[in-house]
Short mmCIF file of C-alpha atoms in Angstrom, two decimals:
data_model
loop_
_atom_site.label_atom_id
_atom_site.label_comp_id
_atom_site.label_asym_id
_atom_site.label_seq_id
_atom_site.Cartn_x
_atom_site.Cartn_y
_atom_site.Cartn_z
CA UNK Q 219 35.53 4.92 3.13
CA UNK Q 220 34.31 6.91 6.40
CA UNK Q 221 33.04 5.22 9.48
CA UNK Q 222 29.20 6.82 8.18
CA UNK Q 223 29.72 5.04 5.08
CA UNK Q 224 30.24 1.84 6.96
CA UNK Q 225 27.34 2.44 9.04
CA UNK Q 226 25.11 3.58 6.58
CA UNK Q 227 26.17 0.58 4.94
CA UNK Q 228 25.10 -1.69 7.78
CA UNK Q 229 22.13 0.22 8.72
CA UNK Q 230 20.20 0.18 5.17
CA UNK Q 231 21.76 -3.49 3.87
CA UNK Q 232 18.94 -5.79 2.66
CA UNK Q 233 16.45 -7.65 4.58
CA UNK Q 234 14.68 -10.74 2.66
CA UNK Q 235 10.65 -10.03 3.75
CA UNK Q 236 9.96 -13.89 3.66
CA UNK Q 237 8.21 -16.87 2.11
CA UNK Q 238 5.19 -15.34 3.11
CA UNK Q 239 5.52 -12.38 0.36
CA UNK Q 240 6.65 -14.52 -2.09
CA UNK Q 241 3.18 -16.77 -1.54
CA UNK Q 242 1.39 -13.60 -1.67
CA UNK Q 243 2.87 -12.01 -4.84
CA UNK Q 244 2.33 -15.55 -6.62
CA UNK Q 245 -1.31 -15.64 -5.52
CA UNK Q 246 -2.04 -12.30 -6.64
CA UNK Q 247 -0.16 -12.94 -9.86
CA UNK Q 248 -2.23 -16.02 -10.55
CA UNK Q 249 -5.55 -14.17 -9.84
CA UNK Q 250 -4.59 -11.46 -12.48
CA UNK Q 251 -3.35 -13.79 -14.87
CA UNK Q 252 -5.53 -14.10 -18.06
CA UNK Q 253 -8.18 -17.08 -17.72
CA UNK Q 254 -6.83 -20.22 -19.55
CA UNK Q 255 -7.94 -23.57 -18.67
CA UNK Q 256 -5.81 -25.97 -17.33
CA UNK Q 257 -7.34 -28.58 -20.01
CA UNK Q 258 -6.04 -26.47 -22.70
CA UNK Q 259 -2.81 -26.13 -21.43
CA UNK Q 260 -2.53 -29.96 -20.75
CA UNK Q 261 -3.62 -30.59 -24.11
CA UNK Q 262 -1.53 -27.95 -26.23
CA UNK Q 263 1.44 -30.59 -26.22
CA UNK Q 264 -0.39 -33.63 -25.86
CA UNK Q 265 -1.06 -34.83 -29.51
CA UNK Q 266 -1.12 -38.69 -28.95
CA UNK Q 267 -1.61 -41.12 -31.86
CA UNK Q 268 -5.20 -42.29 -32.36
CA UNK Q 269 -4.34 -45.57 -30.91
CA UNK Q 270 -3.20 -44.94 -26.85
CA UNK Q 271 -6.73 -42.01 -27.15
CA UNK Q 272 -8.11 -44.48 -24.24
CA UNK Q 273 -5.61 -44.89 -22.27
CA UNK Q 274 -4.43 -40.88 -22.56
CA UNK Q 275 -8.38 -40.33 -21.49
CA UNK Q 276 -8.61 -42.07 -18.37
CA UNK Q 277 -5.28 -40.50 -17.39
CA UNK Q 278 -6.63 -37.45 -18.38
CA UNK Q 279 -9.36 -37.78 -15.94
CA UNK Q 280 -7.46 -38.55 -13.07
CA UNK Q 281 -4.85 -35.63 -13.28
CA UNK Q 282 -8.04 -33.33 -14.36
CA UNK Q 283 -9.88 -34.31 -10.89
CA UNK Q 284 -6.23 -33.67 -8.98
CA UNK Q 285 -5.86 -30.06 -11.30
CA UNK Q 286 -9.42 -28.84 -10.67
CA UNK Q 287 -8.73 -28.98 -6.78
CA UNK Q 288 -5.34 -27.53 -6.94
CA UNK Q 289 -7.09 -24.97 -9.05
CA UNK Q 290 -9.94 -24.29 -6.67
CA UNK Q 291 -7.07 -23.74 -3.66
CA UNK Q 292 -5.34 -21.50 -6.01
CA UNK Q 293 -8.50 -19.91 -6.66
CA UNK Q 294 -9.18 -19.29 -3.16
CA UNK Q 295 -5.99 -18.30 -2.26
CA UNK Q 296 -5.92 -15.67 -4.67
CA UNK Q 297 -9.32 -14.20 -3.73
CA UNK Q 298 -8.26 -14.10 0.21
CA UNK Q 299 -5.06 -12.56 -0.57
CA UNK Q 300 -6.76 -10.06 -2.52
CA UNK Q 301 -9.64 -9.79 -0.10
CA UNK Q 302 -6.75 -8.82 2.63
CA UNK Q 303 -4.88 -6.39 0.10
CA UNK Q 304 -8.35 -4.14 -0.10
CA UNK Q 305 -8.24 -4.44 3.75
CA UNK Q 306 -5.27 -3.06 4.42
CA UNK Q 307 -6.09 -0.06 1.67
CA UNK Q 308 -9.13 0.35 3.15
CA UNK Q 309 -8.19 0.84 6.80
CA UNK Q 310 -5.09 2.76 5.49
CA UNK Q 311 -7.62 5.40 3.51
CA UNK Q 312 -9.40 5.19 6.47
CA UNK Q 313 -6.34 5.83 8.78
CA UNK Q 314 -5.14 9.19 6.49
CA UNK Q 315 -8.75 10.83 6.85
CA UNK Q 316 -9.38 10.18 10.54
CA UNK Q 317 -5.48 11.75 10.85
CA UNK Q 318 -6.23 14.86 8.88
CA UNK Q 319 -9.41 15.48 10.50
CA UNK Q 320 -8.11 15.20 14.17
CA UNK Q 321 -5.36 17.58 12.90
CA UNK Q 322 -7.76 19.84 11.68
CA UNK Q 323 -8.93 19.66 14.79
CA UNK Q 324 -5.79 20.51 16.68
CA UNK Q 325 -4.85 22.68 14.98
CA UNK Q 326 -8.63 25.09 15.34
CA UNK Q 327 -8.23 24.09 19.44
CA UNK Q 328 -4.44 26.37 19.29
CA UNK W 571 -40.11 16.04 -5.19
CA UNK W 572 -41.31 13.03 -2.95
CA UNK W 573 -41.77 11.25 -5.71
CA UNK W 574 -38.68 11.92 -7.41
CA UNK W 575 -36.97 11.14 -3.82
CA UNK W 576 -38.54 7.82 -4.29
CA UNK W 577 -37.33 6.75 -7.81
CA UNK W 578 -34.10 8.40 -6.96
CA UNK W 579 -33.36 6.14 -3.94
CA UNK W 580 -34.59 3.56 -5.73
CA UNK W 581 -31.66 3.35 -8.52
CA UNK W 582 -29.57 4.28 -5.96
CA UNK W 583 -26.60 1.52 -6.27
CA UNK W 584 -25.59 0.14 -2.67
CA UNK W 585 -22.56 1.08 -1.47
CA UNK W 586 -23.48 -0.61 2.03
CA UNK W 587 -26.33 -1.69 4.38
CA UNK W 588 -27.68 1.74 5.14
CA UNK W 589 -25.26 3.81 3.20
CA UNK W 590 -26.24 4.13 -0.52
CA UNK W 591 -23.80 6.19 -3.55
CA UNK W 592 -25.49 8.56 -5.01
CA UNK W 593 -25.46 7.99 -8.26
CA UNK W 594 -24.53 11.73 -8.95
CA UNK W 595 -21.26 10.86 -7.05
CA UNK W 596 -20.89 7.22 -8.64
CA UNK W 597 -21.06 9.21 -12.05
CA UNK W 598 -17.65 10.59 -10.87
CA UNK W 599 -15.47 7.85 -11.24
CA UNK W 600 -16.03 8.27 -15.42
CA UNK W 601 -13.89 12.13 -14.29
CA UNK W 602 -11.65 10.79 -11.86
CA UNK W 603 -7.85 10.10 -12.89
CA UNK W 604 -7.68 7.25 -10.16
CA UNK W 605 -10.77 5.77 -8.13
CA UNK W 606 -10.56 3.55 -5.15
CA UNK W 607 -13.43 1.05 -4.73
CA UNK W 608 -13.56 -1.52 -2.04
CA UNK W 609 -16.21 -3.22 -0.92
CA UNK W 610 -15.88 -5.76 1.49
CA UNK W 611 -18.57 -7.23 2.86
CA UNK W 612 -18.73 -9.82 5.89
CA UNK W 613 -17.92 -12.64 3.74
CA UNK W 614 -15.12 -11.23 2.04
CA UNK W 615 -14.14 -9.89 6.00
CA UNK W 616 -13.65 -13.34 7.14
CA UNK W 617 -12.15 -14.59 3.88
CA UNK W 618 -9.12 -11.41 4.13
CA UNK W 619 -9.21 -12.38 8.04
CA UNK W 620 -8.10 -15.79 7.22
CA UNK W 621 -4.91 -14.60 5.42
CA UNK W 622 -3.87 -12.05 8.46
CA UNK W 623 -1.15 -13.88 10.18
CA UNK W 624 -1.82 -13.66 13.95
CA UNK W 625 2.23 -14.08 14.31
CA UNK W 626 2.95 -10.53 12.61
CA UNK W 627 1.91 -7.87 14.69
CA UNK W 628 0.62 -5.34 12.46
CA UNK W 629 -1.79 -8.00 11.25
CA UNK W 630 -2.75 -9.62 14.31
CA UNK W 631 -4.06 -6.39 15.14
CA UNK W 632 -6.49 -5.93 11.94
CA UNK W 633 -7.53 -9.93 12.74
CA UNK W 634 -8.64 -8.64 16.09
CA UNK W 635 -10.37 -5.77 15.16
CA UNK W 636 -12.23 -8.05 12.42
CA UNK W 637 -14.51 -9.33 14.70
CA UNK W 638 -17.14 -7.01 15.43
CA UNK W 639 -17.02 -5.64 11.60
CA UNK W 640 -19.83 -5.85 8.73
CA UNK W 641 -18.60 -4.48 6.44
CA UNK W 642 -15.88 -1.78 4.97
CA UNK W 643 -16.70 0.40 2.02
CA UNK W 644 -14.15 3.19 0.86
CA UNK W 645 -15.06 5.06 -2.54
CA UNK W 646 -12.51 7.68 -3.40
CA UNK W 647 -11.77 9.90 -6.86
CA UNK W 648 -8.97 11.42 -7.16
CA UNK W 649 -9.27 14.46 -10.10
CA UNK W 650 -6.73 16.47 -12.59
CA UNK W 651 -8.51 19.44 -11.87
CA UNK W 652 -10.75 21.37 -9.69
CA UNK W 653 -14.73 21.68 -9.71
CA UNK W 654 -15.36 17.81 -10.64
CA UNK W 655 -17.56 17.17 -7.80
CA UNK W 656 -20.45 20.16 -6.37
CA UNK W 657 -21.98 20.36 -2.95
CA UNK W 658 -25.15 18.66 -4.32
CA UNK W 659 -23.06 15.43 -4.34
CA UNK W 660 -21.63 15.51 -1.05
CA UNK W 661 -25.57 16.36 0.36
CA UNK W 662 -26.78 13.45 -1.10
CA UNK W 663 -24.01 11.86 1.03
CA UNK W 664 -25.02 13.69 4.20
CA UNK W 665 -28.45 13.89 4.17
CA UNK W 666 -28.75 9.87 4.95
CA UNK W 667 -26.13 10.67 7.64
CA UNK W 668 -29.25 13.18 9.24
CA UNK W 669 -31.41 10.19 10.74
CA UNK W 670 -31.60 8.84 13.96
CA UNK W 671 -28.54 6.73 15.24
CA UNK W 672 -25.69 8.87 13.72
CA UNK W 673 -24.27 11.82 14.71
CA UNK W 674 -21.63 14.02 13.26
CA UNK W 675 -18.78 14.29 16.38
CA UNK W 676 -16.36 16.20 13.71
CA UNK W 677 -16.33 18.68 10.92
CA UNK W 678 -14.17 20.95 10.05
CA UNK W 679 -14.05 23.30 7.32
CA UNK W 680 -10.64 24.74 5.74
CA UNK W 681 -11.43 28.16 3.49
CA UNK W 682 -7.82 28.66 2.89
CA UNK W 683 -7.10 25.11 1.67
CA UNK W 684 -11.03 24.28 0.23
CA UNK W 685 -11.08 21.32 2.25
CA UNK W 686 -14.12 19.67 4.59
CA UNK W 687 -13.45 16.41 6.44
CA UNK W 688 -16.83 14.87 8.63
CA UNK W 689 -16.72 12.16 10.51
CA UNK W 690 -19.84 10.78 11.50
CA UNK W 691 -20.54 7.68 14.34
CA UNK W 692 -23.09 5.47 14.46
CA UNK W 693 -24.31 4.51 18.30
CA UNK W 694 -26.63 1.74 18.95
CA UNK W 695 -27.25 0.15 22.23
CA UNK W 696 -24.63 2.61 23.80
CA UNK W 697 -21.73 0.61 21.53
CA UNK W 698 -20.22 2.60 18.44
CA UNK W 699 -21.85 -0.03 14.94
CA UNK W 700 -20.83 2.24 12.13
CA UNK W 701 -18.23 4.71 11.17
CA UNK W 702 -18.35 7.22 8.23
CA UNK W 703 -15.62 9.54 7.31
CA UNK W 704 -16.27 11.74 4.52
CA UNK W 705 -13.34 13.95 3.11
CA UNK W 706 -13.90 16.75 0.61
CA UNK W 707 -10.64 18.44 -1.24
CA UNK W 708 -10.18 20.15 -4.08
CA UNK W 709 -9.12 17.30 -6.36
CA UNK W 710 -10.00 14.20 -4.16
CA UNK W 711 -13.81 13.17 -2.37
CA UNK W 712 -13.43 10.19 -0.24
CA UNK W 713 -15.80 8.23 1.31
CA UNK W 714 -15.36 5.54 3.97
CA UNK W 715 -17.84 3.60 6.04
CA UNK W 716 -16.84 1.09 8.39
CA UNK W 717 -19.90 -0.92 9.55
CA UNK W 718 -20.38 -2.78 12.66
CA UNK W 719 -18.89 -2.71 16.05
CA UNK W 720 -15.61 -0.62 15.23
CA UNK W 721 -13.24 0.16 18.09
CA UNK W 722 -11.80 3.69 17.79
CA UNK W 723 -9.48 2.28 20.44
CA UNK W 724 -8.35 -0.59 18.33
CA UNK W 725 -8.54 1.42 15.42
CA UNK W 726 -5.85 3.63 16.80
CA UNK W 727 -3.74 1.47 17.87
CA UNK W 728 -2.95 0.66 13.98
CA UNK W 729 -1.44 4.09 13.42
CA UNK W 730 2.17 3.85 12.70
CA UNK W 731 1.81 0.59 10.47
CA UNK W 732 0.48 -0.41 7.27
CA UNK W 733 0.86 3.44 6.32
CA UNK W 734 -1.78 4.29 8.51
CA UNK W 735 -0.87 7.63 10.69
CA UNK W 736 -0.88 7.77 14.22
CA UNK W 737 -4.15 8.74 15.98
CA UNK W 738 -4.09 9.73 19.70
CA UNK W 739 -7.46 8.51 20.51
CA UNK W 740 -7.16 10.47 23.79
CA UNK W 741 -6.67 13.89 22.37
CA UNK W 742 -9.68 13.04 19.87
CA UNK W 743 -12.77 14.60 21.00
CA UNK W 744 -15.31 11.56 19.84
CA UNK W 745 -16.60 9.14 22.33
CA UNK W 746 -16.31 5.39 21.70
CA UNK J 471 17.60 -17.63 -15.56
CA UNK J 472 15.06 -17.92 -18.61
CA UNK J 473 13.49 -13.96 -18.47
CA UNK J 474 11.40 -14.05 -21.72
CA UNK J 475 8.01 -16.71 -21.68
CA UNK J 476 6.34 -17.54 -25.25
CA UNK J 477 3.04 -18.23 -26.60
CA UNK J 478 3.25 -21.66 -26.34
CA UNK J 479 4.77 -22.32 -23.52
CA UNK J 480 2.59 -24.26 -20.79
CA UNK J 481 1.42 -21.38 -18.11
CA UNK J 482 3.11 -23.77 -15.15
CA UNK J 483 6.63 -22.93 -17.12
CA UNK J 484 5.92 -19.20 -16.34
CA UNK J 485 4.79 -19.21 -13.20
CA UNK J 486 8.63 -21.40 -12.32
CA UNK J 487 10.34 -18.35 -13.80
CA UNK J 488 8.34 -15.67 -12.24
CA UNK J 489 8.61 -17.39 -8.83
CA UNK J 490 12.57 -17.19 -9.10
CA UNK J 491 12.62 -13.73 -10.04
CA UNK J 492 10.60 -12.67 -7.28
CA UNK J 493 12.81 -14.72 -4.95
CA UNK J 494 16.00 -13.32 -5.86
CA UNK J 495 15.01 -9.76 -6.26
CA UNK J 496 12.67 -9.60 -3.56
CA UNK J 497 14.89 -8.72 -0.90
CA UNK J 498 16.17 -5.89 -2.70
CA UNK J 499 12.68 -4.26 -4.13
CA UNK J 500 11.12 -4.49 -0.10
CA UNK J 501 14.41 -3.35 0.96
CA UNK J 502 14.44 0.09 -1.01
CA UNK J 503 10.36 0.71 -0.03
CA UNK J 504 11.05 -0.35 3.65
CA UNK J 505 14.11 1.99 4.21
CA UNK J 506 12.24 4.54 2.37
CA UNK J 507 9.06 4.54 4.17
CA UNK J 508 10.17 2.62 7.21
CA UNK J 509 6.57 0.63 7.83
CA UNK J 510 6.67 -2.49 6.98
CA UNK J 511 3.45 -3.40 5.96
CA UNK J 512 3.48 -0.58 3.44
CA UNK J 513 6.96 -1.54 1.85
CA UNK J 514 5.50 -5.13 1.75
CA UNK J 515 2.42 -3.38 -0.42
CA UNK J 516 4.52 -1.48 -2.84
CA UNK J 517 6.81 -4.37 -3.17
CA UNK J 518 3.84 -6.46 -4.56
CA UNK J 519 2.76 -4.01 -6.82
CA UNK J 520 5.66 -3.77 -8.38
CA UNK J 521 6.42 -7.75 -8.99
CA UNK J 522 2.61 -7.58 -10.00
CA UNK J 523 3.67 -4.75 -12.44
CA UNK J 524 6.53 -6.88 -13.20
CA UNK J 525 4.69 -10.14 -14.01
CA UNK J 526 2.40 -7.92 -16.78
CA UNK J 527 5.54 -6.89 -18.57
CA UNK J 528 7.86 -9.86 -18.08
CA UNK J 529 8.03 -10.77 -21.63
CA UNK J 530 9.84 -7.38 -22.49
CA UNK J 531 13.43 -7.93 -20.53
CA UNK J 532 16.20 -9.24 -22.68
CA UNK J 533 18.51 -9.73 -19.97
CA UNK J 534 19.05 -10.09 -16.02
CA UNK J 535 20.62 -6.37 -15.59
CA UNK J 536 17.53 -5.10 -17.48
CA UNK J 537 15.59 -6.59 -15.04
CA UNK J 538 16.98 -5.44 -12.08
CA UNK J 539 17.66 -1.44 -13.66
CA UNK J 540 14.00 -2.02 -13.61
CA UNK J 541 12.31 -2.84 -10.56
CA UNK J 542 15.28 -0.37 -8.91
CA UNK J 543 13.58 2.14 -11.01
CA UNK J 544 9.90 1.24 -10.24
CA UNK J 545 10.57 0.29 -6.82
CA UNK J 546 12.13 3.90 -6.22
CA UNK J 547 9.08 5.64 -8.11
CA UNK J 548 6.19 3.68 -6.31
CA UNK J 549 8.37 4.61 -2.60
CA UNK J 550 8.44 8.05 -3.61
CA UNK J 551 4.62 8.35 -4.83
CA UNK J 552 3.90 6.18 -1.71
CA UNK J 553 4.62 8.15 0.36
CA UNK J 554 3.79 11.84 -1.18
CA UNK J 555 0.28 9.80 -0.60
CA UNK J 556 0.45 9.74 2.54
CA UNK J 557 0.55 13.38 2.45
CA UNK J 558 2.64 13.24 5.72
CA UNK J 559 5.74 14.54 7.25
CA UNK J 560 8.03 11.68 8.23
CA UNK J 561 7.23 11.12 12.28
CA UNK J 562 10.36 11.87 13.34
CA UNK J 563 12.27 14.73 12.30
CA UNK J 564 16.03 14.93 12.61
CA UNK J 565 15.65 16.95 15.94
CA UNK J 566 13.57 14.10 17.79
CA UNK J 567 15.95 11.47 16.97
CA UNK J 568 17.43 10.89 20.18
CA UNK J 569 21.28 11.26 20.21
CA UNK J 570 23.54 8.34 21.81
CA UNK J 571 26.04 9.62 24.92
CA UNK J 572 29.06 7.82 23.06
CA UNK J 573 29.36 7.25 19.44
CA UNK J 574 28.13 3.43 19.15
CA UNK J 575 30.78 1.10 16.95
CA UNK J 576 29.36 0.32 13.20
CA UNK J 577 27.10 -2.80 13.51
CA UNK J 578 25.72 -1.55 16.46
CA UNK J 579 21.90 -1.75 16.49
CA UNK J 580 21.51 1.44 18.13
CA UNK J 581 23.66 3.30 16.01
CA UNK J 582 21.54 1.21 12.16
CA UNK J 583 18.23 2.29 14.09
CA UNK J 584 18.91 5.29 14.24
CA UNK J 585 20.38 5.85 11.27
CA UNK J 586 17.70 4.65 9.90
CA UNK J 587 15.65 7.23 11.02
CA UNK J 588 17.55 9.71 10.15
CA UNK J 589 17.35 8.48 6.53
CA UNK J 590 14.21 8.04 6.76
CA UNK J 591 13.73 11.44 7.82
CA UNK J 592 15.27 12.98 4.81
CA UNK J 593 13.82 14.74 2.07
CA UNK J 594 12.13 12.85 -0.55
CA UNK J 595 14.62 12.74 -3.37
CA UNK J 596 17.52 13.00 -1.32
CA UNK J 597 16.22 9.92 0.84
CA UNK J 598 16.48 7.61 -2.32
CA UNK J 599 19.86 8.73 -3.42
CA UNK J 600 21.24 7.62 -0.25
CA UNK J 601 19.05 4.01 -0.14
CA UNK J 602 20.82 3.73 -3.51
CA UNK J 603 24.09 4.59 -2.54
CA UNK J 604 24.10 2.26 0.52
CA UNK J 605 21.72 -0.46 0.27
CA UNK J 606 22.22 -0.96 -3.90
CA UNK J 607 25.79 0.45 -3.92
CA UNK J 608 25.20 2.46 -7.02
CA UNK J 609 27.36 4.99 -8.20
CA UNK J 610 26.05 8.33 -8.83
CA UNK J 611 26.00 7.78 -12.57
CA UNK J 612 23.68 5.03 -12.09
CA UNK J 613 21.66 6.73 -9.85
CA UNK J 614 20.92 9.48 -12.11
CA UNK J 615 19.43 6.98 -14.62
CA UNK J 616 17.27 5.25 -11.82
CA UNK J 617 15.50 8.59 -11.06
CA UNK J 618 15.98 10.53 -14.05
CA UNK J 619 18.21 12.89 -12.39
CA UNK J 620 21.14 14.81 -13.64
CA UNK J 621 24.51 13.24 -11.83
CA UNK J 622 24.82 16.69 -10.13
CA UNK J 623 21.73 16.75 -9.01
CA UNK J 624 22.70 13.54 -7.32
CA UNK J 625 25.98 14.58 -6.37
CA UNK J 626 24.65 17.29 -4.55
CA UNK J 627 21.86 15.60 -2.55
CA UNK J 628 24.34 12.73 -1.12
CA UNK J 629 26.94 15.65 -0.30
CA UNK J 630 24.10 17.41 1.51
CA UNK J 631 22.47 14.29 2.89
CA UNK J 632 25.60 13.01 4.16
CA UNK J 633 26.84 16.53 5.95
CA UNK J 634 23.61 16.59 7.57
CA UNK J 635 23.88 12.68 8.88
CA UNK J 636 27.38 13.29 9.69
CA UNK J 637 26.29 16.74 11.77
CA UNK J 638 23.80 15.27 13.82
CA UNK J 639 26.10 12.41 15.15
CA UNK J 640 28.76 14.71 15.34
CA UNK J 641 26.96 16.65 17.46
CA UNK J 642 26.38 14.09 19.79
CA UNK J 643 29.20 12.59 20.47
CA UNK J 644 32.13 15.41 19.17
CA UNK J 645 33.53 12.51 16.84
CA UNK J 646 35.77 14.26 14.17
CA UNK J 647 36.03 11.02 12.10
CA UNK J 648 32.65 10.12 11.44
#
């Protein structure tokens, strides 16, 4: 292999973008997912005898209080992330027009 | 025709504070192969603001340039063919860019390749509050209008990252 | 690595699976966008629409090479239509790209950067067949399936692509070996 392989090699290997892209891929996954409550996904599995039904309840209650706040961070995460992915379109669209126009521009002052 | 003005603007859909879509030109988006629509008020602003990292530069800058901002409102359609959109819809658009406050600092006009790009400024109190760019091809109408106190300094100063293009601010003939 | 998810499986079993498959691949899918288009908060972009694209259509691999012949593919697309969006000539073109006085060892940074332009500098098609050749270490074969290309076609755009890299650094230092 040539020395341009080699360096073509070392100039285009991989480079990991971070935790932070992961975080923001997962938000906007969760925000796109279909709705499904966290209650009915708890329950889908949970099919307790009719006995323990009071103590299954109160436990029920106390993880749905700690999901419903992991939910609403979620939530907002989600909505910020996407919120800062119309953003960057935004000024980008933005960006491309002001660009062509000062081209334009340019190119009539030759 | 005044009256018809009046029950025109009136189910005229808000595209921002002193901006409205013609409906005409909302209309399009049922044509268009691929429409852009983002509308991001102040709330939404500081909500995207809070997920700019100030420790990456590209979005440190947006964050700064978040401050003095209302809003930012792009509409574009992108067509298959020719002849979707007429010059009725883009005077709708310009016509409540006529009125005190803005002024038109470019447009330019390409026979050859059927394109028009504006861009229009709004000045109040001496200090830039509005920007409109509106950008007329053959297949593709886009509309952007950045509200509030908008650096064209700042904004320049993003081209070469997030895909946005380079913009000599000094060669540009507008004014801050 | 469980790829398929089921009906009935709780949602927080999905979102485990999904998570490691965008952590293992997601050096590779920003790598290709970010050596394509060489701005980083675009690659970052593209990269997240195609893991979002991903996550819609996750039920459909049926194994871990499927997977990854996949996002290569869609990653490679979504670069190339990127970028045609732009509707921009790369910044620098192969005659701005300032040439070193001595030819720079491999692993120097000078000598990656600009490289990297030069790549990046390339025409479209051409520009992924090398990013594939180098960064993915595909062979032509399976770059012609990535882009739907005919293995000539590629053949002919990484003999091209790689006289014209090799010219321009030749040129600067009068290296015969390169």
């Amino acid at each position: 292999m040539s020395r341009l392989d080699d360096a073509l090699k070392e100039a285009l290997r991989r480079e990991d973008p971070g935790p932070d892209f992961t975080r923001a891929v997962l938000a906007r996954a969760a925000a796109e997912r279909p709705k499904r409550s966290w209650w009915s996904a708890l329950a889908s599995g949970f099919r307790p005898p009719l006995v323990r039904w009071a103590t299954a309840g109160v436990l029920a209650c106390a993880l749905l209080a700690t999901g419903l706040e992991y939910r609403r961070e979620q939530h907002q995460r989600a909505e910020g992330e996407a919120a800062k992915h119309q953003l960057v379109l935004a000024l980008r669209i933005a960006g491309v027009k002001l660009h062509v126009a000062q081209e334009k521009v340019f190119e009539r002052n030759d | 025709m005044r009256i018809r003005a009046i029950l025109l603007m009136a189910a005229l859909p808000v595209f921002a504070q002193d901006i409205k879509m013609p409906a005409s030109v909302e209309r399009l988006s049922a044509k268009a192969v691929e429409t852009v629509d983002v509308q991001l008020d102040g709330a939404l602003l500081q909500l995207a603001g809070r997920f700019l990292s100030g420790h990456k530069p590209d979005e440190a800058k947006v964050k700064d340039m978040l401050g003095g901002l209302k809003g930012i409102y792009v509409r574009s359609f992108e067509f298959s063919q020719e002849g979707e959109y007429t010059a009725e819809d883009l005077e709708a658009i310009r016509s409540q860019l006529r009125v005190p406050g803005w002024s038109k600092i470019v447009g330019v006009v390409s026979k050859k390749d059927k394109e028009h790009t504006e861009v229009y400024l709004k000045v109040e109190g001496g200090r830039v509050g509005g920007l409109v760019v509106l950008a007329a091809e053959p297949k593709e109408l886009t509309l952007v209008h950045i509200n509030g106190s908008i650096s064209l300094e700042k904004l320049s100063e993003l081209g070469g990252h997030f895909g946005v293009p380079k913009i000599d601010i000094e060669k540009n003939p507008a004014k801050d | 690595m469980r790829l398929a998810t089921q009906m009935a499986e709780p949602a927080a079993v999905e979102v485990v699976d999904f998570a490691a498959i965008v952590r293992e691949h997601q050096a590779m899918v920003f790598s290709i966008a970010y050596h394509y288009l060489r701005d980083r908060a675009l690659a970052e972009e593209v990269a997240q629409e195609v893991f979002l694209q991903l996550h819609q259509h996750l039920a459909e691999f049926d194994s871990a090479s499927h997977l990854t012949f996949w996002l290569r593919r869609v990653t490679s697309h979504r670069s190339i239509d990127s970028s045609r969006r732009r509707k921009l000539r790369p910044q620098v073109s192969l005659d701005d790209v300032p040439e070193p006085a001595a030819m720079p060892a491999v692993g120097d940074p000078m000598l990656s950067r600009a490289l990297q332009r030069l790549v990046a500098s390339l025409p479209e098609k051409p520009r992924m067949v090398v990013l594939l050749r180098y960064q993915e270490d595909l062979d032509p074969g399976e770059i012609a399936e990535v882009l739907d290309m005919p293995v000539r076609t590629v053949k002919s755009h990484l003999q091209r692509s790689l006289a014209l890299l090799r010219e321009k650094l030749h040129r600067s230092v009068g290296e015969e070996n390169v």
